[in-house]
Amino acid sequence: MTSETRKVAIIGAGLIGRAWAMIFARAGWRIALHDPAPGVAGSALGLCAEGLRDLAAQGLCDDPAGAAARITASPDLAAALEGASFAQENGPEDLAVKQRLFAEMDRLAPPEAILASSSSAIRVSLFAAGLAGRSRCLIGHPVNPPHLIPLVELSGAEWTAPETLLRARAIYAGIGQVPITVLKEVEGFILNRLQGALLAEAFRLVSGGYVTPEDLDHTVKDGLGLRWSFMGPFETIELNAPGGIPDYCARYTGFYKRLAAEPAGPEVYGEEATARILSHWPAEGDLPAKMRWRDQRLAALRAHKRTQEEN
């Protein structure tokens, strides 16, 4: 079956659902976009077309009009899932909602279809355990915005079929994403746990009066982030000591061990800490405009990285 004949059901037409629709459409899939709120899926079609044109402007979509034409709004869940070989759920981060959605998806989807959730932290074992087709269910957690940041985390339960994970990984790679496999279930998966560790320390340093929030952001975007845009933490430390990773651990981890012994507690996100950050943080007048600026910068970075990888 070619991409042009494959159908994906995108359940939920918010920011993440629209991004998935663009990703699959750009790769040649037919998309059935469904949202339980009346009119939302239909209204999303124009936003998807606009997003595809923005991608084309950065060289990230060869045929935005053709891709947009492959996205259609489906009036109900059954119509969206009919004939689909893959489904990507993007409902609210609410366990009860996901339990209801996956029960319906498992009942309505073709038996060979993979059922994936964009859940940010809720494990698949919590909402798919009682389903007849639980072996075809998994997490496919993207990074916002998914059409510009390619990572997707695959996490199954102990009863998710290995074939499901392999097929899903091949599909995500085939549509231009970068899948990674979470080898065993853990709350928050991988990216959010890493992000959470950095964010907790950021809150602690700012609320403790060690640095302003603006300068902390500079530390990441003009320091760590430059390396992290093309190297991971293990690659980074391998190159920061003459003898590689073992040498780095022997030389430099004394401080890290002391830091790990005093982890940031839940109070780092309290009202006092938040107030201190906001007292230094400039008021943002137009968040949608800032989000669009972010997306444009990410698109330019993604295009640059692609040219570097091709050379």
Coordinates of N, CA, C and O in Angstrom, one line a residue, residues 28-136:
G28 N 2.0 12.4 2.0 CA 1.2 11.7 1.0 C 0.0 10.9 1.5 O -0.7 10.3 0.7
W29 N -0.3 10.9 2.8 CA -1.4 10.1 3.3 C -2.7 10.9 3.1 O -2.7 12.1 3.0
R30 N -3.8 10.2 3.1 CA -5.1 10.8 3.1 C -5.5 10.9 4.6 O -5.3 10.0 5.4
I31 N -6.0 12.1 4.9 CA -6.3 12.4 6.3 C -7.8 12.6 6.5 O -8.4 13.4 5.8
A32 N -8.4 11.9 7.5 CA -9.8 12.2 8.0 C -9.6 12.9 9.3 O -9.2 12.2 10.3
L33 N -10.0 14.1 9.4 CA -9.8 14.9 10.6 C -11.2 15.0 11.3 O -12.2 15.5 10.7
H34 N -11.2 14.6 12.5 CA -12.5 14.6 13.3 C -12.3 15.3 14.6 O -11.3 15.1 15.3
D35 N -13.3 16.0 15.0 CA -13.4 16.6 16.3 C -14.8 16.6 16.8 O -15.7 16.8 16.0
P36 N -15.0 16.2 18.1 CA -16.4 16.1 18.6 C -17.1 17.4 18.7 O -18.4 17.4 18.7
A37 N -16.4 18.5 18.7 CA -17.1 19.8 18.8 C -17.6 20.2 17.4 O -16.8 20.2 16.4
P38 N -18.8 20.5 17.2 CA -19.4 20.9 15.9 C -18.6 22.0 15.2 O -18.3 23.0 15.8
G39 N -18.3 21.8 14.0 CA -17.6 22.8 13.1 C -16.1 22.9 13.3 O -15.5 23.6 12.5
V40 N -15.6 22.3 14.3 CA -14.1 22.5 14.6 C -13.3 21.9 13.5 O -12.3 22.5 13.0
A41 N -13.6 20.7 13.1 CA -12.8 20.0 12.1 C -12.8 20.8 10.8 O -11.8 21.0 10.1
G42 N -14.0 21.2 10.4 CA -14.2 22.0 9.2 C -13.4 23.3 9.2 O -12.7 23.6 8.2
S43 N -13.4 24.0 10.3 CA -12.7 25.2 10.4 C -11.2 25.0 10.4 O -10.4 25.9 10.1
A44 N -10.7 23.8 10.8 CA -9.3 23.5 10.9 C -8.7 23.3 9.5 O -7.5 23.5 9.4
L45 N -9.5 23.1 8.5 CA -8.9 22.8 7.2 C -8.2 24.0 6.6 O -7.1 23.9 6.1
G46 N -8.7 25.2 6.8 CA -8.0 26.4 6.4 C -6.8 26.7 7.1 O -5.8 27.1 6.6
L47 N -6.8 26.4 8.4 CA -5.6 26.6 9.3 C -4.5 25.6 8.8 O -3.3 25.9 8.8
C48 N -4.9 24.4 8.5 CA -3.9 23.4 8.0 C -3.3 23.9 6.7 O -2.1 23.7 6.4
A49 N -4.1 24.4 5.8 CA -3.6 24.8 4.5 C -2.7 26.0 4.7 O -1.6 26.1 4.0
E50 N -3.0 26.9 5.6 CA -2.1 28.0 5.9 C -0.7 27.5 6.4 O 0.3 28.0 6.1
G51 N -0.8 26.5 7.4 CA 0.4 26.0 7.9 C 1.3 25.3 6.9 O 2.5 25.4 6.9
L52 N 0.6 24.6 6.0 CA 1.4 23.9 4.9 C 2.1 24.9 4.0 O 3.2 24.7 3.5
R53 N 1.4 26.1 3.7 CA 2.1 27.1 2.9 C 3.3 27.7 3.7 O 4.3 28.0 3.1
D54 N 3.1 27.9 5.0 CA 4.3 28.3 5.8 C 5.4 27.4 5.7 O 6.6 27.8 5.6
L55 N 5.1 26.1 5.8 CA 6.2 25.1 5.7 C 6.9 25.1 4.3 O 8.1 25.0 4.2
A56 N 6.0 25.3 3.3 CA 6.6 25.4 1.9 C 7.5 26.6 1.7 O 8.6 26.5 1.0
A57 N 7.2 27.7 2.4 CA 8.1 28.9 2.3 C 9.5 28.6 2.9 O 10.4 29.3 2.5
Q58 N 9.6 27.6 3.8 CA 10.9 27.3 4.4 C 11.5 26.0 3.7 O 12.5 25.5 4.2
G59 N 10.9 25.6 2.6 CA 11.4 24.4 1.9 C 11.0 23.1 2.6 O 11.7 22.1 2.4
L60 N 10.0 23.1 3.5 CA 9.6 21.9 4.3 C 8.4 21.2 3.8 O 7.9 20.3 4.4
C61 N 7.8 21.7 2.6 CA 6.7 21.0 2.0 C 6.7 21.3 0.5 O 6.7 22.4 0.1
D62 N 6.8 20.2 -0.3 CA 7.0 20.4 -1.7 C 5.7 20.9 -2.4 O 5.8 21.6 -3.4
D63 N 4.6 20.4 -1.9 CA 3.3 20.7 -2.6 C 2.2 21.0 -1.6 O 1.4 20.1 -1.3
P64 N 2.2 22.2 -1.1 CA 1.3 22.6 0.0 C -0.2 22.4 -0.5 O -1.0 22.0 0.3
A65 N -0.5 22.8 -1.7 CA -1.9 22.7 -2.2 C -2.3 21.3 -2.3 O -3.4 20.9 -1.9
G66 N -1.5 20.4 -2.8 CA -1.8 19.0 -2.9 C -1.9 18.4 -1.6 O -2.8 17.5 -1.3
A67 N -1.1 18.7 -0.6 CA -1.2 18.2 0.7 C -2.5 18.6 1.4 O -3.2 17.8 2.0
A68 N -2.8 19.9 1.3 CA -4.0 20.4 1.9 C -5.3 19.7 1.3 O -6.2 19.5 2.0
A69 N -5.2 19.4 0.0 CA -6.4 18.7 -0.6 C -6.6 17.3 -0.1 O -7.7 16.7 -0.2
R70 N -5.6 16.7 0.6 CA -5.7 15.4 1.1 C -6.3 15.4 2.5 O -6.5 14.3 3.1
I71 N -6.6 16.5 3.1 CA -7.1 16.6 4.4 C -8.6 16.9 4.3 O -9.0 17.9 3.7
T72 N -9.4 16.1 4.8 CA -10.9 16.3 4.8 C -11.4 16.2 6.3 O -10.9 15.5 7.1
A73 N -12.5 16.9 6.5 CA -13.2 16.8 7.8 C -14.2 15.7 7.8 O -15.0 15.5 6.8
S74 N -14.2 14.9 8.8 CA -15.1 13.8 9.0 C -16.2 14.1 10.0 O -15.9 14.6 11.1
P75 N -17.4 13.9 9.7 CA -18.5 14.3 10.6 C -18.6 13.5 11.8 O -19.1 14.0 12.8
D76 N -18.2 12.3 11.8 CA -18.3 11.5 13.1 C -17.1 10.6 13.1 O -16.3 10.4 12.2
L77 N -16.9 10.0 14.3 CA -15.7 9.1 14.6 C -15.7 7.9 13.7 O -14.7 7.5 13.2
A78 N -16.9 7.3 13.5 CA -16.9 6.1 12.6 C -16.5 6.4 11.2 O -15.7 5.6 10.6
A79 N -16.9 7.5 10.7 CA -16.5 7.9 9.3 C -15.0 8.1 9.2 O -14.3 7.8 8.3
A80 N -14.5 8.8 10.3 CA -13.0 9.1 10.3 C -12.2 7.8 10.3 O -11.2 7.7 9.7
L81 N -12.6 6.8 11.1 CA -11.9 5.5 11.2 C -12.1 4.5 10.1 O -11.3 3.6 10.0
E82 N -13.2 4.7 9.4 CA -13.4 3.7 8.3 C -12.3 3.7 7.3 O -11.9 4.7 6.7
G83 N -11.7 2.5 7.1 CA -10.6 2.3 6.2 C -9.3 2.8 6.6 O -8.3 2.8 5.8
A84 N -9.2 3.3 7.8 CA -7.9 3.9 8.3 C -6.9 2.8 8.7 O -7.4 1.8 9.3
S85 N -5.7 2.9 8.4 CA -4.7 2.0 8.9 C -3.9 2.5 10.1 O -3.1 1.8 10.7
F86 N -4.2 3.8 10.5 CA -3.5 4.4 11.6 C -4.4 5.4 12.2 O -5.2 6.1 11.4
A87 N -4.5 5.6 13.5 CA -5.3 6.6 14.1 C -4.4 7.3 15.2 O -3.7 6.7 15.9
Q88 N -4.5 8.7 15.2 CA -3.7 9.5 16.1 C -4.7 10.3 17.0 O -5.4 11.2 16.4
E89 N -4.8 10.0 18.2 CA -5.8 10.6 19.1 C -5.1 11.8 19.8 O -4.0 11.7 20.3
N90 N -5.9 12.9 19.8 CA -5.3 14.2 20.4 C -6.3 14.9 21.3 O -6.5 16.1 21.3
G91 N -7.0 14.1 22.1 CA -8.0 14.6 23.0 C -7.4 15.3 24.2 O -6.1 15.3 24.3
P92 N -8.2 15.8 25.1 CA -7.7 16.4 26.3 C -6.8 15.4 27.2 O -7.0 14.2 27.1
E93 N -5.9 16.0 28.0 CA -5.1 15.2 28.8 C -5.9 14.9 30.1 O -5.6 15.3 31.2
D94 N -6.8 14.0 29.9 CA -7.8 13.6 30.9 C -8.0 12.1 30.8 O -8.4 11.6 29.7
L95 N -7.8 11.4 31.8 CA -7.8 9.9 31.8 C -9.2 9.4 31.4 O -9.3 8.5 30.5
A96 N -10.3 10.0 32.0 CA -11.6 9.5 31.7 C -11.9 9.7 30.2 O -12.6 8.9 29.5
V97 N -11.5 10.9 29.6 CA -11.8 11.1 28.2 C -11.1 10.1 27.3 O -11.6 9.6 26.4
K98 N -9.8 9.9 27.7 CA -9.0 8.9 26.8 C -9.6 7.5 26.9 O -9.6 6.8 26.0
Q99 N -10.1 7.1 28.1 CA -10.7 5.8 28.3 C -11.9 5.7 27.4 O -12.1 4.7 26.7
R100 N -12.8 6.7 27.3 CA -14.0 6.7 26.5 C -13.6 6.7 25.0 O -14.1 5.9 24.2
L101 N -12.6 7.5 24.6 CA -12.2 7.7 23.2 C -11.6 6.4 22.7 O -12.0 5.9 21.6
F102 N -10.7 5.8 23.5 CA -10.1 4.5 23.0 C -11.1 3.4 23.0 O -10.9 2.5 22.1
A103 N -12.0 3.3 23.9 CA -13.0 2.3 23.8 C -13.8 2.4 22.5 O -14.1 1.4 21.8
E104 N -14.2 3.6 22.1 CA -14.9 3.8 20.8 C -14.0 3.5 19.6 O -14.4 2.9 18.6
M105 N -12.7 4.0 19.7 CA -11.8 3.8 18.6 C -11.5 2.3 18.4 O -11.5 1.8 17.2
D106 N -11.4 1.6 19.5 CA -11.1 0.1 19.3 C -12.3 -0.6 18.8 O -12.2 -1.6 18.0
R107 N -13.5 -0.1 19.1 CA -14.7 -0.7 18.5 C -14.9 -0.4 17.1 O -15.4 -1.3 16.3
L108 N -14.5 0.8 16.6 CA -14.9 1.2 15.3 C -13.7 1.0 14.2 O -14.0 0.9 13.1
A109 N -12.5 1.0 14.7 CA -11.4 1.0 13.7 C -11.2 -0.4 13.1 O -11.5 -1.4 13.8
P110 N -10.7 -0.5 11.9 CA -10.4 -1.8 11.3 C -9.4 -2.5 12.2 O -8.6 -1.9 12.9
P111 N -9.5 -3.8 12.3 CA -8.7 -4.6 13.3 C -7.2 -4.4 13.1 O -6.5 -4.6 14.0
E112 N -6.8 -4.1 11.8 CA -5.3 -4.0 11.6 C -4.8 -2.6 11.9 O -3.6 -2.4 11.9
A113 N -5.7 -1.7 12.2 CA -5.3 -0.3 12.4 C -4.6 -0.1 13.7 O -5.0 -0.7 14.8
I114 N -3.5 0.7 13.8 CA -2.8 1.0 15.0 C -3.5 2.2 15.6 O -3.9 3.2 14.9
L115 N -3.6 2.2 16.9 CA -4.3 3.3 17.7 C -3.2 3.9 18.6 O -2.8 3.3 19.5
A116 N -2.9 5.2 18.2 CA -1.9 5.9 19.0 C -2.5 7.1 19.7 O -3.4 7.7 19.2
S117 N -1.9 7.5 20.8 CA -2.4 8.7 21.5 C -1.2 9.7 21.6 O -0.1 9.3 21.8
S118 N -1.6 11.0 21.5 CA -0.6 12.0 21.7 C -0.4 12.4 23.2 O 0.2 13.5 23.5
S119 N -0.9 11.6 24.1 CA -0.8 11.9 25.5 C 0.6 12.4 25.9 O 1.6 11.8 25.5
S120 N 0.6 13.4 26.8 CA 1.9 14.0 27.2 C 2.4 13.3 28.4 O 3.7 13.3 28.7
A121 N 1.6 12.6 29.2 CA 2.1 12.0 30.5 C 1.3 10.8 30.9 O 1.8 9.9 31.6
I122 N 0.0 10.6 30.4 CA -0.8 9.5 30.8 C -0.4 8.2 30.1 O -0.3 8.2 28.8
R123 N 0.0 7.2 30.8 CA 0.5 6.0 30.2 C -0.7 5.2 29.5 O -1.8 5.2 30.0
V124 N -0.3 4.5 28.4 CA -1.4 3.8 27.7 C -2.0 2.7 28.5 O -3.2 2.3 28.3
S125 N -1.3 2.1 29.5 CA -1.8 1.0 30.3 C -3.0 1.5 31.1 O -3.8 0.7 31.6
L126 N -3.1 2.8 31.4 CA -4.1 3.4 32.2 C -5.5 3.6 31.5 O -6.5 3.7 32.1
F127 N -5.4 3.6 30.1 CA -6.7 3.8 29.4 C -7.0 2.8 28.4 O -8.1 2.8 27.8
A128 N -6.1 1.8 28.1 CA -6.4 0.8 27.1 C -6.4 -0.6 27.6 O -6.5 -1.5 26.9
A129 N -6.2 -0.8 28.9 CA -6.0 -2.1 29.5 C -7.1 -3.0 29.3 O -6.9 -4.2 29.0
G130 N -8.4 -2.5 29.3 CA -9.5 -3.4 29.2 C -10.0 -3.6 27.8 O -11.1 -4.3 27.6
L131 N -9.3 -3.2 26.8 CA -9.8 -3.2 25.4 C -9.5 -4.5 24.8 O -8.4 -5.1 25.0
A132 N -10.3 -5.0 23.9 CA -10.1 -6.2 23.2 C -8.9 -6.1 22.3 O -8.1 -7.0 22.1
G133 N -8.6 -4.9 21.7 CA -7.5 -4.6 20.9 C -6.4 -3.9 21.5 O -5.7 -3.1 20.9
R134 N -6.2 -4.1 22.8 CA -5.2 -3.4 23.5 C -3.8 -3.6 23.0 O -2.9 -2.7 23.1
S135 N -3.5 -4.7 22.3 CA -2.2 -5.0 21.8 C -1.8 -4.0 20.7 O -0.6 -3.9 20.3
R136 N -2.8 -3.3 20.1 CA -2.4 -2.4 19.0 C -2.4 -0.9 19.4 O -2.4 0.0 18.6

